[in-house]
Structures are given as C-alpha cells and as structure tokens.
GROMACS .gro file of C-alpha atoms in nm:
model
  145
    1MET     CA    1   0.012   0.002   0.007
    2THR     CA    2   0.215   0.297  -0.118
    3SER     CA    3  -0.077   0.514  -0.219
    4PRO     CA    4  -0.309   0.538   0.073
    5ASP     CA    5  -0.693   0.575   0.000
    6PRO     CA    6  -0.795   0.936   0.073
    7ASP     CA    7  -1.144   0.840   0.165
    8ALA     CA    8  -1.021   0.589   0.436
    9ILE     CA    9  -0.807   0.877   0.574
   10VAL     CA   10  -1.117   1.117   0.563
   11GLU     CA   11  -1.321   0.847   0.743
   12ALA     CA   12  -1.066   0.812   1.012
   13VAL     CA   13  -1.064   1.192   1.066
   14SER     CA   14  -1.441   1.178   1.083
   15TYR     CA   15  -1.410   0.933   1.374
   16GLY     CA   16  -1.170   1.172   1.524
   17VAL     CA   17  -1.424   1.460   1.517
   18LEU     CA   18  -1.671   1.225   1.692
   19GLY     CA   19  -1.412   1.172   1.966
   20ARG     CA   20  -1.328   0.812   1.871
   21HIS     CA   21  -0.957   0.860   1.837
   22GLU     CA   22  -0.875   0.495   1.904
   23THR     CA   23  -1.074   0.391   1.600
   24ALA     CA   24  -0.916   0.666   1.400
   25MET     CA   25  -0.567   0.562   1.499
   26THR     CA   26  -0.644   0.194   1.423
   27MET     CA   27  -0.766   0.296   1.074
   28LEU     CA   28  -0.447   0.506   0.999
   29GLN     CA   29  -0.208   0.235   1.133
   30PRO     CA   30  -0.216   0.035   0.818
   31HIS     CA   31  -0.092   0.328   0.632
   32VAL     CA   32   0.217   0.366   0.862
   33ASP     CA   33   0.269  -0.015   0.861
   34ALA     CA   34   0.300  -0.015   0.486
   35GLY     CA   35   0.613   0.192   0.481
   36PRO     CA   36   0.749   0.542   0.436
   37ALA     CA   37   0.581   0.610   0.106
   38SER     CA   38   0.241   0.530   0.237
   39THR     CA   39   0.308   0.726   0.554
   40TYR     CA   40   0.402   1.025   0.360
   41GLY     CA   41   0.095   0.995   0.135
   42MET     CA   42  -0.130   0.967   0.457
   43LEU     CA   43   0.037   1.269   0.605
   44CYS     CA   44  -0.016   1.463   0.279
   45VAL     CA   45  -0.399   1.386   0.301
   46LEU     CA   46  -0.417   1.483   0.670
   47ALA     CA   47  -0.222   1.812   0.591
   48HIS     CA   48  -0.464   1.890   0.316
   49LEU     CA   49  -0.748   1.831   0.567
   50ALA     CA   50  -0.568   2.037   0.827
   51HIS     CA   51  -0.540   2.358   0.598
   52THR     CA   52  -0.851   2.333   0.401
   53ASP     CA   53  -1.081   2.570   0.575
   54ASP     CA   54  -1.283   2.712   0.299
   55GLY     CA   55  -1.241   3.049   0.463
   56GLY     CA   56  -1.282   3.243   0.138
   57GLY     CA   57  -0.912   3.292   0.069
   58ALA     CA   58  -0.793   3.269  -0.289
   59PRO     CA   59  -0.655   2.910  -0.362
   60ASP     CA   60  -0.313   3.048  -0.424
   61ASP     CA   61  -0.295   3.245  -0.098
   62PRO     CA   62  -0.001   3.124   0.107
   63LEU     CA   63  -0.082   2.956   0.451
   64MET     CA   64   0.077   3.087   0.754
   65ILE     CA   65   0.020   2.892   1.085
   66HIS     CA   66   0.052   3.083   1.412
   67VAL     CA   67   0.155   2.921   1.739
   68GLU     CA   68   0.132   3.089   2.067
   69GLY     CA   69   0.412   3.081   2.314
   70PRO     CA   70   0.431   3.147   2.677
   71GLY     CA   71   0.207   3.451   2.789
   72GLY     CA   72   0.016   3.416   2.450
   73ARG     CA   73   0.293   3.583   2.235
   74PRO     CA   74   0.350   3.433   1.897
   75ALA     CA   75   0.602   3.158   1.936
   76THR     CA   76   0.905   3.124   1.688
   77ILE     CA   77   0.937   2.800   1.497
   78ASP     CA   78   1.262   2.731   1.688
   79GLU     CA   79   1.076   2.737   2.024
   80LEU     CA   80   0.858   2.433   1.921
   81PRO     CA   81   0.925   2.072   2.014
   82PRO     CA   82   1.058   1.887   1.705
   83PRO     CA   83   0.725   1.709   1.650
   84LEU     CA   84   0.510   2.007   1.653
   85ARG     CA   85   0.780   2.199   1.446
   86PHE     CA   86   0.768   1.927   1.186
   87ALA     CA   87   0.370   1.939   1.177
   88VAL     CA   88   0.361   2.309   1.134
   89ARG     CA   89   0.626   2.321   0.875
   90PHE     CA   90   0.482   2.010   0.691
   91VAL     CA   91   0.120   2.130   0.680
   92THR     CA   92   0.225   2.483   0.561
   93ALA     CA   93   0.446   2.311   0.290
   94CYS     CA   94   0.159   2.094   0.170
   95ALA     CA   95  -0.089   2.390   0.173
   96ASN     CA   96   0.159   2.596  -0.035
   97ARG     CA   97   0.205   2.296  -0.275
   98ASP     CA   98   0.587   2.275  -0.192
   99HIS     CA   99   0.637   1.903  -0.248
  100ALA     CA  100   1.008   1.935  -0.228
  101THR     CA  101   0.999   2.083   0.098
  102SER     CA  102   0.725   1.853   0.243
  103CYS     CA  103   0.908   1.542   0.112
  104ALA     CA  104   1.249   1.671   0.268
  105LEU     CA  105   1.079   1.743   0.613
  106PHE     CA  106   0.925   1.392   0.599
  107SER     CA  107   1.260   1.228   0.514
  108ALA     CA  108   1.435   1.416   0.774
  109VAL     CA  109   1.187   1.337   1.062
  110ALA     CA  110   1.160   0.977   0.966
  111ARG     CA  111   1.527   0.927   0.951
  112HIS     CA  112   1.600   1.095   1.271
  113ALA     CA  113   1.330   0.887   1.444
  114GLU     CA  114   1.470   0.563   1.307
  115ALA     CA  115   1.840   0.646   1.377
  116HIS     CA  116   1.774   0.763   1.740
  117GLN     CA  117   1.480   0.542   1.810
  118THR     CA  118   1.264   0.837   1.911
  119SER     CA  119   0.876   0.868   1.893
  120ASP     CA  120   0.911   1.205   1.705
  121LEU     CA  121   0.746   1.066   1.383
  122ALA     CA  122   0.453   0.912   1.574
  123GLU     CA  123   0.394   1.232   1.761
  124ALA     CA  124   0.406   1.441   1.456
  125ILE     CA  125   0.156   1.207   1.276
  126ASN     CA  126  -0.074   1.260   1.577
  127ILE     CA  127  -0.023   1.626   1.578
  128VAL     CA  128  -0.099   1.652   1.196
  129TYR     CA  129  -0.402   1.423   1.258
  130ASP     CA  130  -0.519   1.648   1.547
  131MET     CA  131  -0.474   1.950   1.315
  132ALA     CA  132  -0.693   1.774   1.066
  133VAL     CA  133  -0.963   1.683   1.327
  134ALA     CA  134  -0.973   2.045   1.454
  135THR     CA  135  -1.009   2.195   1.120
  136THR     CA  136  -1.284   1.956   1.025
  137THR     CA  137  -1.456   2.011   1.354
  138VAL     CA  138  -1.459   2.387   1.287
  139LYS     CA  139  -1.588   2.347   0.919
  140GLN     CA  140  -1.867   2.122   1.047
  141ARG     CA  141  -1.974   2.385   1.313
  142ARG     CA  142  -2.000   2.651   1.055
  143PRO     CA  143  -2.350   2.760   0.960
  144ASN     CA  144  -2.438   2.702   0.602
  145THR     CA  145  -2.448   3.014   0.398
   0.00000   0.00000   0.00000
C-alpha cells in the first residue's frame, strides 16, 4: 500500500471529530505499517484536511500558521518541540504546494526517528491528525450560507 486511500483517511478523521480517536488511529495504522511512502501519502492527505478551511481565501494565498508561546505571544518555530515544528512546517509546505519541502521534512523526521529510536514521527503524525480533526470540526460547526 504505497498510495493510501484518501477516503479511508477522511473517514478516520471523521471518527476523530466524533471523539473516537482510538478507532481513527486503528484506521490510520495500516498506512504507517505499509512503509514510508504510504506514511508520507497519509500525512499529505491529513495536511490537506488540516489546512482546507474554505475560509474564502484565494486558492493560491500562502498559508501561515500561528502558534502561541508563553504568555500568549507568537512563538518562533525554533521554540517548538521537534514533532510540533515538523507538523507546522509540513502542513504549511503542503498547503503551499511545496512538494520538495514536504518530502524533505518527512525524510528528515523519519530518518531521525529511526536513527535515534525516538517517537518523534509518531508524535508528528498525531499532531497533523489532530490539526485535521480540529479543522474538520470547525468546518462542520460553521452555519451553511
């Protein structure tokens, strides 16, 4: 499975919106188990869901993500823990259609996690998933206009 089924990933995010995160993770795990290409594809679908807000911006408007630091001030990217730093950069790269950057970011976090036996990749996947769930939840709460 090198090319994940986007509908299955959307379904997993739907379970996340319902608060059934264990079910969602069970649905996403086969994509990770299938290897790096499938994991990257899954992350791309999640990133798309995380940034697609239908907020009325032009399709080519660049995406910017703001993260608050201590005291509510904007955090710099260097202040973020590595998995969150990856997630913010990855979703932004995908939103801006920067395939070279999203691929390089994924390769770097995957190599680092494997070489150092860290949970950074798993944590990064969870953060991108959480971003997708949050965006989908907000979209569902918007009144139809």
